[in-house]
Coordinates of C-alpha atoms in Angstrom, one line a residue:
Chain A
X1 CA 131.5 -24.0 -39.2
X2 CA 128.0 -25.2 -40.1
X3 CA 126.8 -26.3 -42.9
X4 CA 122.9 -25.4 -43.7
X5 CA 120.8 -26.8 -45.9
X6 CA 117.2 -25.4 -45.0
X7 CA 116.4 -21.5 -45.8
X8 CA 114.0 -21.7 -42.7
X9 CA 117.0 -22.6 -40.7
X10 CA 119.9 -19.8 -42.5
X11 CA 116.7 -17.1 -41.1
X12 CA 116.2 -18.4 -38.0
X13 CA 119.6 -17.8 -37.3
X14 CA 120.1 -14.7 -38.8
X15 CA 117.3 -12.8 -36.5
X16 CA 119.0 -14.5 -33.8
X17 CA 122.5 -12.5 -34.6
X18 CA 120.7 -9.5 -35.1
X19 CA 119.4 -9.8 -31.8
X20 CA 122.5 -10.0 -30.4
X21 CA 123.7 -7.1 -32.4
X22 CA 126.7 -9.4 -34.7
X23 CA 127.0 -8.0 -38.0
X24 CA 126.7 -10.4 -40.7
X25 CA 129.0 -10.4 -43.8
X26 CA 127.6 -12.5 -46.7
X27 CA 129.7 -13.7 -49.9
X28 CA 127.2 -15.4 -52.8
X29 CA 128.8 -18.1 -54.9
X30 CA 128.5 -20.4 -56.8
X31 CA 131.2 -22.7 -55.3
X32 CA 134.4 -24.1 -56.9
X33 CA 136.1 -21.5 -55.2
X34 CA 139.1 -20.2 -56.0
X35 CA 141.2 -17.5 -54.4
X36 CA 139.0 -14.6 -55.7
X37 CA 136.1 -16.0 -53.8
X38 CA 138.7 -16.7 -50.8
X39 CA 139.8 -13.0 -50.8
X40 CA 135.9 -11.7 -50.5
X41 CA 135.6 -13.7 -47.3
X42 CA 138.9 -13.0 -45.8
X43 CA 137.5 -9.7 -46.3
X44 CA 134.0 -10.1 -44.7
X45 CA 135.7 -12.1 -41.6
X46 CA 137.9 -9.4 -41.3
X47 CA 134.8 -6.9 -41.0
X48 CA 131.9 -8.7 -39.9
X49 CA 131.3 -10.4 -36.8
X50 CA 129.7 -13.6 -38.7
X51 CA 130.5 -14.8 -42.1
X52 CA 128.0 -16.6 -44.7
X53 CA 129.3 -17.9 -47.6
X54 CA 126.5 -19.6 -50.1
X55 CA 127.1 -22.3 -52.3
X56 CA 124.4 -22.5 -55.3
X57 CA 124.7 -23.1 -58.9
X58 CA 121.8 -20.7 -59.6
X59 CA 120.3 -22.4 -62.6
X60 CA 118.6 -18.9 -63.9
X61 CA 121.6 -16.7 -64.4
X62 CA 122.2 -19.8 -66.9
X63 CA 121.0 -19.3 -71.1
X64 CA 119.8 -22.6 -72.2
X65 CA 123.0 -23.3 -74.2
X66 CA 125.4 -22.6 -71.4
X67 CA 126.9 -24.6 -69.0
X68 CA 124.3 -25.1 -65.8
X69 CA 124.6 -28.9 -66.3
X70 CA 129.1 -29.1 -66.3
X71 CA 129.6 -26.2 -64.4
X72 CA 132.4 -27.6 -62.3
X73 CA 131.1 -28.4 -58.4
X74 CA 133.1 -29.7 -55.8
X75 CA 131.5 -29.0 -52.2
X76 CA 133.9 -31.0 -50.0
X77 CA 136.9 -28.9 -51.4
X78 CA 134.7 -26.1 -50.8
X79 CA 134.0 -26.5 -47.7
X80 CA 137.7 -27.3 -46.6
X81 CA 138.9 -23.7 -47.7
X82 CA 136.1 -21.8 -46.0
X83 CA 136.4 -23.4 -42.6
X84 CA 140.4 -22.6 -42.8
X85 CA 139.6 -18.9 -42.9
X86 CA 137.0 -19.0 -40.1
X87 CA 133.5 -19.1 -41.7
X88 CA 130.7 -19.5 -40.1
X89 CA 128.1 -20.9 -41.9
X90 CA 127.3 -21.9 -44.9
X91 CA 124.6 -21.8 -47.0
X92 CA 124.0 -25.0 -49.5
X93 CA 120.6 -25.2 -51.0
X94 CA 118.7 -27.7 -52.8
X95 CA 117.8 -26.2 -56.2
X96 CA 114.2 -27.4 -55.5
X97 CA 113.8 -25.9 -52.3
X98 CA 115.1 -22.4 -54.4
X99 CA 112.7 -22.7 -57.0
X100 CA 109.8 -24.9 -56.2
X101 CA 106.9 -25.7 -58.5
X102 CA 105.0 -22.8 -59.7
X103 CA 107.9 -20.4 -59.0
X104 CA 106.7 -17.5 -61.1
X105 CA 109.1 -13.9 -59.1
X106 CA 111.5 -12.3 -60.7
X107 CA 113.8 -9.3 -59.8
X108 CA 115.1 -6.6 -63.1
X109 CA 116.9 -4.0 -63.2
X110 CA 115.5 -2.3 -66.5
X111 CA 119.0 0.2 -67.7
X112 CA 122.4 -1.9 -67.9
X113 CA 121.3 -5.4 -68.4
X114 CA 121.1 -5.4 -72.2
X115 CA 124.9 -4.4 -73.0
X116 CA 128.1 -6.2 -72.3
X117 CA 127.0 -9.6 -71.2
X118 CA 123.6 -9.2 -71.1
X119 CA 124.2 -8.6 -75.0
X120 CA 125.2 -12.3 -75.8
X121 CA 123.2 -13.9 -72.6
X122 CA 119.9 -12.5 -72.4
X123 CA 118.5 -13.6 -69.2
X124 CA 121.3 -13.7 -67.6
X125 CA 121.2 -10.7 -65.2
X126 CA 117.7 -11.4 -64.2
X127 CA 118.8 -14.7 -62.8
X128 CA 121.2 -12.9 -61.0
X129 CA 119.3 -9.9 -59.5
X130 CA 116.4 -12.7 -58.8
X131 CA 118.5 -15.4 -56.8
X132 CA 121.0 -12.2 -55.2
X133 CA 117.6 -10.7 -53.5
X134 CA 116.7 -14.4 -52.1
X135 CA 119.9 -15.0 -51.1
X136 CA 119.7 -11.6 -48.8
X137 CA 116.4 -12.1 -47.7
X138 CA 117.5 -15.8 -46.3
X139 CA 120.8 -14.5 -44.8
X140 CA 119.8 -10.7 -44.1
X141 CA 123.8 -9.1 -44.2
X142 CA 124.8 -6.2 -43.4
X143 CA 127.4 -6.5 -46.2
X144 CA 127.7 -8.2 -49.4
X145 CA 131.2 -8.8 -51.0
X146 CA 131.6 -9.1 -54.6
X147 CA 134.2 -9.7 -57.1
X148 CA 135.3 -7.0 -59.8
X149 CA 135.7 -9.2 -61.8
X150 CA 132.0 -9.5 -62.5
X151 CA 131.8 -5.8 -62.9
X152 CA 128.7 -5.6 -64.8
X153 CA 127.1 -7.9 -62.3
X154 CA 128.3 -5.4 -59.4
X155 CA 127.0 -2.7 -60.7
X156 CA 123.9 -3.9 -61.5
X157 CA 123.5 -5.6 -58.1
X158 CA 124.2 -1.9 -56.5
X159 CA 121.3 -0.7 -58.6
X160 CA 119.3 -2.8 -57.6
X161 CA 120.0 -2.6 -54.0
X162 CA 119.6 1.2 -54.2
X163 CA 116.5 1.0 -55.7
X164 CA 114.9 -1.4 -54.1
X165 CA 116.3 0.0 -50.3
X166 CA 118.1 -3.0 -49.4
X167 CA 119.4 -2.3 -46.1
X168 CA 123.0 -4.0 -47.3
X169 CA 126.2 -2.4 -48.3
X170 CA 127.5 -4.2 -51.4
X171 CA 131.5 -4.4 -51.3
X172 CA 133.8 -4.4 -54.6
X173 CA 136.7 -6.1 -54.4
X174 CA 140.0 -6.2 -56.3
X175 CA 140.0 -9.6 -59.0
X176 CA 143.0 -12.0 -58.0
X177 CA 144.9 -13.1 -60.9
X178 CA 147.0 -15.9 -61.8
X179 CA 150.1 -15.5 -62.6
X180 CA 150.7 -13.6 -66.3
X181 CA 147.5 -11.5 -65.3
X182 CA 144.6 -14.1 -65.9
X183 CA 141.3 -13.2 -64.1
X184 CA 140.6 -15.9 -61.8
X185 CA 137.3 -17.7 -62.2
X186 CA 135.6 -21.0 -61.9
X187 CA 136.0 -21.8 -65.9
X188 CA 139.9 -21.3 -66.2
X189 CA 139.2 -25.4 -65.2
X190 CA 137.7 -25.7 -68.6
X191 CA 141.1 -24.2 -70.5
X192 CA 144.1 -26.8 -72.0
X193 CA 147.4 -25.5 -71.2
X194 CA 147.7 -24.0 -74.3
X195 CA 144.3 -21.8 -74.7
X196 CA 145.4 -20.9 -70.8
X197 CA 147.8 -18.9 -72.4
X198 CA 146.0 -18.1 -75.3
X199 CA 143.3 -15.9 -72.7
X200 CA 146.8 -13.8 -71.7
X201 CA 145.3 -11.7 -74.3
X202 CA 142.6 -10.7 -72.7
X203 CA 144.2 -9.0 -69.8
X204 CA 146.7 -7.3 -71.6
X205 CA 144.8 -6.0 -74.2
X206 CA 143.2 -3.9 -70.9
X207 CA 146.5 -3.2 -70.1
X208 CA 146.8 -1.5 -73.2
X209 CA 143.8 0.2 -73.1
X210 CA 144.4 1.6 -69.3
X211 CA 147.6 3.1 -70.9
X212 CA 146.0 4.9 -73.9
X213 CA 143.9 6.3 -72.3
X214 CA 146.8 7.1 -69.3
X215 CA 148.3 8.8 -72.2
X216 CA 145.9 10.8 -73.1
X217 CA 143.4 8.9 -75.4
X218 CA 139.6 10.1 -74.9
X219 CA 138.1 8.7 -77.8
X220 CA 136.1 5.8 -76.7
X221 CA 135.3 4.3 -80.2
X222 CA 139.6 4.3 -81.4
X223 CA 140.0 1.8 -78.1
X224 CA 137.6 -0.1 -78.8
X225 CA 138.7 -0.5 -82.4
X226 CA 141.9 -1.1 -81.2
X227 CA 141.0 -3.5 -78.8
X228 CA 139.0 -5.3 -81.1
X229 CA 141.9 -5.6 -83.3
X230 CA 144.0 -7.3 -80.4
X231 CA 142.0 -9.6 -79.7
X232 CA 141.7 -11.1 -83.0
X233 CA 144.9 -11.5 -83.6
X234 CA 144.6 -14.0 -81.5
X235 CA 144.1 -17.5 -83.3
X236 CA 142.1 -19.3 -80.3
X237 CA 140.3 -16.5 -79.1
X238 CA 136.7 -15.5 -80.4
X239 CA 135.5 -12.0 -79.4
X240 CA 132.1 -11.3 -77.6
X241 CA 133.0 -7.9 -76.9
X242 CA 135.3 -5.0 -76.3
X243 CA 133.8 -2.1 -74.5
X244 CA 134.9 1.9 -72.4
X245 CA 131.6 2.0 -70.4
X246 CA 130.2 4.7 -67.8
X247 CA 130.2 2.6 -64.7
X248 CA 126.8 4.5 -64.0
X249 CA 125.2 3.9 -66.8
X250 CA 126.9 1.2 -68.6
X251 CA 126.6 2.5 -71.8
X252 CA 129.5 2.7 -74.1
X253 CA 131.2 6.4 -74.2
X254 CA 132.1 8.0 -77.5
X255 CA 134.3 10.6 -74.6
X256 CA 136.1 8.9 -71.9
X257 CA 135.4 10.8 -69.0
X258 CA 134.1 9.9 -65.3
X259 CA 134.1 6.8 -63.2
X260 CA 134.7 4.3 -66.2
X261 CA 134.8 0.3 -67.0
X262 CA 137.1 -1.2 -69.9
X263 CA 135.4 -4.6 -70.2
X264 CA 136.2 -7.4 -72.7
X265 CA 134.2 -10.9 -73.1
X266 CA 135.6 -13.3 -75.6
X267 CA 135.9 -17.0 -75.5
X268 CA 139.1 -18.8 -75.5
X269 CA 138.5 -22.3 -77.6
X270 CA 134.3 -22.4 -76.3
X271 CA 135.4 -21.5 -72.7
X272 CA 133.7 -18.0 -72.2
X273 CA 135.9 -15.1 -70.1
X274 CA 135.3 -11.8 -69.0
X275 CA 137.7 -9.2 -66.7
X276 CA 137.8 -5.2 -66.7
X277 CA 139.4 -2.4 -65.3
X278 CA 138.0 0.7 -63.8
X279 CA 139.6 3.9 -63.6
X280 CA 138.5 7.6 -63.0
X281 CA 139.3 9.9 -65.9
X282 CA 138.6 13.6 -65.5
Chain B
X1 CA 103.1 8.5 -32.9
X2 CA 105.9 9.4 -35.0
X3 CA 105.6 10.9 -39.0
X4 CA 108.8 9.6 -40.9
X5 CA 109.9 10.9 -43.9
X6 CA 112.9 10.0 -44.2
X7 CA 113.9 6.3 -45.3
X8 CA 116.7 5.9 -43.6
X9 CA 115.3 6.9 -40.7
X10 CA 112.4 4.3 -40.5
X11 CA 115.1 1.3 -41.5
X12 CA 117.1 2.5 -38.5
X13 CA 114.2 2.8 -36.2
X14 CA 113.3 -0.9 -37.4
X15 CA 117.2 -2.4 -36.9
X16 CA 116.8 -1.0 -33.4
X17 CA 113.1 -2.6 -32.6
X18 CA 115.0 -5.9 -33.7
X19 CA 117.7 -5.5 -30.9
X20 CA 114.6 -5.3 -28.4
X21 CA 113.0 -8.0 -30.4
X22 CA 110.0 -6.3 -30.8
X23 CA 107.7 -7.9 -33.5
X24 CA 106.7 -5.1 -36.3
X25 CA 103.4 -5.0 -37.8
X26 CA 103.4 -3.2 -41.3
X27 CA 99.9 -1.5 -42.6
X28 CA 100.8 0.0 -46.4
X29 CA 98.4 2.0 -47.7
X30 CA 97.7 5.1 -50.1
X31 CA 96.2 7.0 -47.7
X32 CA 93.0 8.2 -47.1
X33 CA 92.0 5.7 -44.9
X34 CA 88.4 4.0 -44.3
X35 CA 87.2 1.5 -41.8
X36 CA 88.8 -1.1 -43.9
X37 CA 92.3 0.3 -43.4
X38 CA 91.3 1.0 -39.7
X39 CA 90.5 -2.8 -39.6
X40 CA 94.0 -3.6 -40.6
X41 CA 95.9 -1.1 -38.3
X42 CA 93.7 -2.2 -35.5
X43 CA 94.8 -6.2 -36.0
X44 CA 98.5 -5.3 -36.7
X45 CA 98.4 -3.2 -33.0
X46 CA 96.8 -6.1 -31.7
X47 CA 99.3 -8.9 -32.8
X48 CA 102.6 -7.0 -32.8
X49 CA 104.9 -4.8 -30.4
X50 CA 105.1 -2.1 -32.8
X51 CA 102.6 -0.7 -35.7
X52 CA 104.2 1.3 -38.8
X53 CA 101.5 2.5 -41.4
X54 CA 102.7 4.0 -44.4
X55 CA 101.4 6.8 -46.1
X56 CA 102.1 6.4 -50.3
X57 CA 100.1 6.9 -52.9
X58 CA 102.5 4.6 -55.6
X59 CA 103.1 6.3 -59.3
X60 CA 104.2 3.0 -60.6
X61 CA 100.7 1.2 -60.2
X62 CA 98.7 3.4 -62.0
X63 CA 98.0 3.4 -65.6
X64 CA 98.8 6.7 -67.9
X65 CA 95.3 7.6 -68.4
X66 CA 94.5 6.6 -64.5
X67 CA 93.7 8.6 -61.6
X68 CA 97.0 9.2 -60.1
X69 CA 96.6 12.9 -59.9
X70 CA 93.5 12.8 -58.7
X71 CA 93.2 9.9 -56.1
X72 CA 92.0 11.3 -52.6
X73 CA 94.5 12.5 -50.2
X74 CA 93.9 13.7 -46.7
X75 CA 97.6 13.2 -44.9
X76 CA 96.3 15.5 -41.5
X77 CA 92.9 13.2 -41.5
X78 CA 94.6 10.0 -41.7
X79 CA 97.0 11.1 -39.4
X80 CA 94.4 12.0 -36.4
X81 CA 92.6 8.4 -37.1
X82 CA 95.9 6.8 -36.7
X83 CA 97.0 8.5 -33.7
X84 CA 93.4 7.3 -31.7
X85 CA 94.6 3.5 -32.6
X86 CA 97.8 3.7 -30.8
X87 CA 99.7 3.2 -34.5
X88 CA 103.4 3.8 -33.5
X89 CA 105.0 5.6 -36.7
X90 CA 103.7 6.8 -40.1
X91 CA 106.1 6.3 -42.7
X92 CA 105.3 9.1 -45.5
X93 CA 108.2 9.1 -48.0
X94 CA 108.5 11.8 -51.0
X95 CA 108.4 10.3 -54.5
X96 CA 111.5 11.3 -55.4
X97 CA 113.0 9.5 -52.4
X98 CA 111.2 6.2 -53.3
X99 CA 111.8 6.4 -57.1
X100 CA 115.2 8.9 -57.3
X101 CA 116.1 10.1 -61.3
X102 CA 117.7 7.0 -62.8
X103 CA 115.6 4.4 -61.1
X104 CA 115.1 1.3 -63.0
X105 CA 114.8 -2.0 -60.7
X106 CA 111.0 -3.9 -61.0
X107 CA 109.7 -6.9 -59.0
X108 CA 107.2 -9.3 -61.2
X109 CA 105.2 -11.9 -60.8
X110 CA 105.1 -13.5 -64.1
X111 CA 101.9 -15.4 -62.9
X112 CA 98.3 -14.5 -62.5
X113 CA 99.3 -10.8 -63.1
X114 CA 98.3 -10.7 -66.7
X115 CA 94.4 -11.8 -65.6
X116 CA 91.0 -9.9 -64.2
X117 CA 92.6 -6.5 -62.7
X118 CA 95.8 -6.9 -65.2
X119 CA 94.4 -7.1 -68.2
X120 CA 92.6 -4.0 -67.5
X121 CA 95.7 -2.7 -65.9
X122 CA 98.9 -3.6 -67.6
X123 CA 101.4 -2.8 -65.3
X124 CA 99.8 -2.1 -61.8
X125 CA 100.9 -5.5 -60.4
X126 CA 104.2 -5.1 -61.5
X127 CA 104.0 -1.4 -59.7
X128 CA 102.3 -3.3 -56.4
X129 CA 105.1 -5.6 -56.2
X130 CA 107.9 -3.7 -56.4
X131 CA 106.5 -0.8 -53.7
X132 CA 105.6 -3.8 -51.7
X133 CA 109.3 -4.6 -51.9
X134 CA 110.3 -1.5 -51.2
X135 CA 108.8 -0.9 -48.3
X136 CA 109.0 -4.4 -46.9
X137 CA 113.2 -3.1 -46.8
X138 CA 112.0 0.4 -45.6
X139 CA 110.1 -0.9 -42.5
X140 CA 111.4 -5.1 -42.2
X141 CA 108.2 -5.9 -40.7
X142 CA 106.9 -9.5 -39.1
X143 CA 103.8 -9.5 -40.4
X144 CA 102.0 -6.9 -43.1
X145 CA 98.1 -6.9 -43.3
X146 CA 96.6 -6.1 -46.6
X147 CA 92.6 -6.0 -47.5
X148 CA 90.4 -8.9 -48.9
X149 CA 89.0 -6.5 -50.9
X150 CA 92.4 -6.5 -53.2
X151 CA 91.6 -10.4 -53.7
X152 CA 94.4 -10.6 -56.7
X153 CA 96.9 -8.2 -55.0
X154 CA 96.9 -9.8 -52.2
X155 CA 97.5 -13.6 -54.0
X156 CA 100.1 -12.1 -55.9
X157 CA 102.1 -10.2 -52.8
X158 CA 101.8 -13.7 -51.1
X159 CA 103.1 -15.3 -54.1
X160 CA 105.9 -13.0 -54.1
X161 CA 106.9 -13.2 -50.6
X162 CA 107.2 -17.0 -50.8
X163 CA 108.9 -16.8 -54.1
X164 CA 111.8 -14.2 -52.8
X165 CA 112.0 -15.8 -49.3
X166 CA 110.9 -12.9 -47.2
X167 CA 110.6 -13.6 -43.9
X168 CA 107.6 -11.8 -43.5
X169 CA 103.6 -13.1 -42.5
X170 CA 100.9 -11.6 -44.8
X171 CA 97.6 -11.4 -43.5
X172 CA 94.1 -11.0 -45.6
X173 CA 91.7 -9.3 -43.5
X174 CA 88.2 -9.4 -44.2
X175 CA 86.9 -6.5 -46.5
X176 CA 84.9 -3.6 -44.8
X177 CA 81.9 -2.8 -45.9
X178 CA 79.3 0.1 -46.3
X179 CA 75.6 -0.4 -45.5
X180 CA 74.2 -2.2 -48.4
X181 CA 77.2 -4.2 -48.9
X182 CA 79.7 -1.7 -51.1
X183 CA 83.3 -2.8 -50.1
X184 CA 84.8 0.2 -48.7
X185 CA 87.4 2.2 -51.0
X186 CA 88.8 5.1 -51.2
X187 CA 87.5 5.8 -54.7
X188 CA 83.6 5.6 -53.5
X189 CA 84.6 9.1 -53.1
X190 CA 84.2 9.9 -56.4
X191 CA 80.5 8.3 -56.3
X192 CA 77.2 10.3 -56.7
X193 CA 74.5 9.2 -54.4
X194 CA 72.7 8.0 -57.5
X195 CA 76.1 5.7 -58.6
X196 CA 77.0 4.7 -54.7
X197 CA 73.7 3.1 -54.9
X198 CA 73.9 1.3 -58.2
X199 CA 77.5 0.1 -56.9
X200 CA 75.2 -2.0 -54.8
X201 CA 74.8 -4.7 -58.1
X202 CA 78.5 -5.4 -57.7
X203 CA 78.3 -7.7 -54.4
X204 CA 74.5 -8.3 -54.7
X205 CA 75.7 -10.0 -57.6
X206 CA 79.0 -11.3 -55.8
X207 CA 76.2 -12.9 -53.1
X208 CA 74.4 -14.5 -55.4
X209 CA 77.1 -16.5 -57.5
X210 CA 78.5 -17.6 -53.8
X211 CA 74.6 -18.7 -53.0
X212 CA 74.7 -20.5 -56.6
X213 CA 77.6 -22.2 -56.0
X214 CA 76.4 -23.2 -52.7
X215 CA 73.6 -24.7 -54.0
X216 CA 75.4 -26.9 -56.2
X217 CA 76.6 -25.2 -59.8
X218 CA 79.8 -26.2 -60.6
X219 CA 80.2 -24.8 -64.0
X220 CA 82.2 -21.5 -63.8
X221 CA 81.5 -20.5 -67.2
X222 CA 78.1 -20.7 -66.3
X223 CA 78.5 -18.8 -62.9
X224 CA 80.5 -16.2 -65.1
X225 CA 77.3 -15.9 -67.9
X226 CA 75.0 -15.0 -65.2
X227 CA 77.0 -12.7 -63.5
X228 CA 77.6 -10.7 -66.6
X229 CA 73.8 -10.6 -67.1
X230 CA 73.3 -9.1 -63.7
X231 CA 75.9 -6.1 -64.1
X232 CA 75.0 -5.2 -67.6
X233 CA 71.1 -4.6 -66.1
X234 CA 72.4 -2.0 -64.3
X235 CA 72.2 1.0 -66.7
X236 CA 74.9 2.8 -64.5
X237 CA 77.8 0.1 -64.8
X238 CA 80.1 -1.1 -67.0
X239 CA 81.3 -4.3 -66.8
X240 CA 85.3 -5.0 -66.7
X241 CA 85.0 -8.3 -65.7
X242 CA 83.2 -10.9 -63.7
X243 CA 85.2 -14.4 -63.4
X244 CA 85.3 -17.6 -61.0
X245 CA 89.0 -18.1 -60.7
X246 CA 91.2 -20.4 -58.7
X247 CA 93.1 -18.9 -55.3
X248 CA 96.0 -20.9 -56.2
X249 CA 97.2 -20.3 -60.4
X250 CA 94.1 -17.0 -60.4
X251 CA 92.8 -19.2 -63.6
X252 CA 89.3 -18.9 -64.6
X253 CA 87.5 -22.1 -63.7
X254 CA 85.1 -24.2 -66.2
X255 CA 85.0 -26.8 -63.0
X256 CA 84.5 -24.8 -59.9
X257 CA 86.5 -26.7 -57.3
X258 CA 89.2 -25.9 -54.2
X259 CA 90.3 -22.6 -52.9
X260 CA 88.4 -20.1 -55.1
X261 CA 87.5 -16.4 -55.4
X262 CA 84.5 -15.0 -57.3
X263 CA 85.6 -11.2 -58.8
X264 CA 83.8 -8.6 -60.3
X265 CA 85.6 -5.3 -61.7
X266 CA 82.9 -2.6 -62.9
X267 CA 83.1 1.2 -63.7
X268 CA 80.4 2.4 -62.2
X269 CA 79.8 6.0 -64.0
X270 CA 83.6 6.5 -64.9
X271 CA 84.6 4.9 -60.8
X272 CA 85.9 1.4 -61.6
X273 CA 85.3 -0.6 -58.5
X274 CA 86.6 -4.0 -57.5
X275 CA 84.7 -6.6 -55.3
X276 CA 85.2 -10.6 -54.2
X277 CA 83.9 -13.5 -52.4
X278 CA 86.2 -16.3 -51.6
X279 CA 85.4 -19.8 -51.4
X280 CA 86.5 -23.4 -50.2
X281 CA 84.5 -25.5 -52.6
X282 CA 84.9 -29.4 -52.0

């Protein structure tokens, strides 16, 4: 495995593979990994010939009062995990190299980034789209894996490869949970022991939800009422939001009906969380 | 020569020519091609294994009360004039292929874009940038040439590329010009005999700010006064703007120093025509 630093160096290397016809899988993080990330690039080893994984805290996808700055790093570990499952490279650049003075380019996708999360962080998905299209124009995949668990972000991130004819097939995959049903992510480091079972709630309030509408509920406003109402009754948890969404055009549905998202954002002491659920409801 | 319409067709043409690493020279224009183009196809099939020209004339960059309708188009013209300089494929894509119902994903340049041409133009360089994307993932090119003439385009596509880390060259090449000195465009079309020659006053003017500046005037707002003076004596113009700006930020100058272009934007009779001189000033 080999560890590159320079985005000269990441391209130079990925013409070379393409020249000798590899396929190039490609899983964007932001390090800290846990097993979500680790199930993305068992999956892109699995499928790919070569594996880059990226390791960048991307400042931009960051509001001003978040947490850029204590977002927890640990490179080392990082790198320990991803040469036991066989990656090839990855990709670890300096922030300044990323953004140099005078950066002034941007990447939006103008339909989906103002709801959900892009409600309570309002630059958030530009970061993302921005430092996503860098990231596969340094290491030119052939596939990108993502988590669901970012389901907003997916979808955006298939808009904007769609639109913009990026020559990449973006990949979904299932979240990993811990035990009880948590979403993993990077900030479950930030929960006591107690608020770690406080955020419970959040999972199985989309339980719930799934199952009303299983059973036959199409009324999109009554879940979210009801969700809404689940959430607060729990004493460390603070609700952002609690939404049924079209998964094409991630606006909230009155009638449940099509290829769907159940997503729910709510902080857990000041640790902010987010999972979902998709289902198909004809 | 091949004519591609299909998208998917030309990115699968282009993963193959990188098998056989063959270098790709890229030529995007709207059409209706002059010796300025012709220029830029010629130096693209002279550096690179394979030429692509495309064929688009872009919605995005044109203003509501502009000339999209209208601009000039002459596919079977350009085609022939193509063919005699050995260009290898066409790429002519229907606008609803490049922007499909429910398209919503914009590249910006949040610097320099908002000065001369955009201020007159709102949103053409946002438009510019993201077709330029667009097409830079349709045909994956080494290099792409692009026309002096377009002084600000061009610093902004260059600005771009090295903000989102394409791997791509861009080349300026030097701007073709009529007898008298009118930079060739597509839009002289639209001039009368009587307007093509009072187009003259926008590089005769152009000349003389580079011959005052090489005779020692520093002062750009000075430079910018007597330019004005010059277009407004020409009954058949209307001046947009006439500025001394740096190559580097595309700031208006009061000290003229560095890598700088001199631009003039003029309607002449309702024809707004564009025109610069770049200079190295020490």
């Amino acid at each position: 495995m080999e560890l590159i630093k320079e985005i000269k160096t990441m391209q130079k290397i990925s013409r070379e593979k393409a020249v000798e016809k590899k396929t190039i899988g490609f899983v964007p993080t932001m390090g800290y990994l846990h097993e979500g990330h680790l199930k993305l690039v068992e999956n892109s080893v699995k499928e790919n010939d070569i594996t880059v994984v990226s390791v960048f805290v991307n400042p931009t996808q960051f509001g001003p009062e978040e947490d850029y700055g204590e977002y927890p790093r640990d490179l080392e570990r990082d790198l320990d995990l991803l040469r036991e499952r066989n990656v090839d490279y990855v990709l670890y650049p300096a922030v300044e190299d990323v953004y140099p003075e005078g950066y002034a380019t941007y990447v939006q996708v103008e339909k989906g980034t103002d709801v959900l999360c892009g409600r309570s962080r309002p630059n958030h998905f530009k970061g993302v789209t921005t430092i996503v299209s860098k990231l596969f124009n340094m290491v030119k995949p052939h596939r990108a894996y993502f988590g669901q668990k970012d389901g907003q972000q997916f979808l955006i991130i298939r808009q904007m490869v769609d639109d913009l004819n990026m020559d990449i097939e973006v990949v979904a995959c299932p979240t990993a949970r811990e035990e009880g049903g948590l979403a993993m992510s990077s900030r479950n480091k930030y929960l006591s022991p107690q608020e770690r079972e406080a955020a419970l709630v959040i999972n199985r309030t989309l339980q719930k939800a799934k199952k009303w509408i299983e059973e036959g509920e199409r009324d999109g406003w009554e879940i979210k009422k009801k969700m809404e109402r689940e959430i607060r009754a729990e004493p460390l948890a603070t609700l952002d939001y609690a939404s049924v969404v079209s998964r094409e055009s991630l606006q909230e549905l009155g009638e449940i009906k099509g290829p769907i998202m159940i997503a729910i954002a709510a902080f857990i002491g000041s640790t902010r969380l987010i999972d979902n659920v998709w289902l198909e409801v004809k």
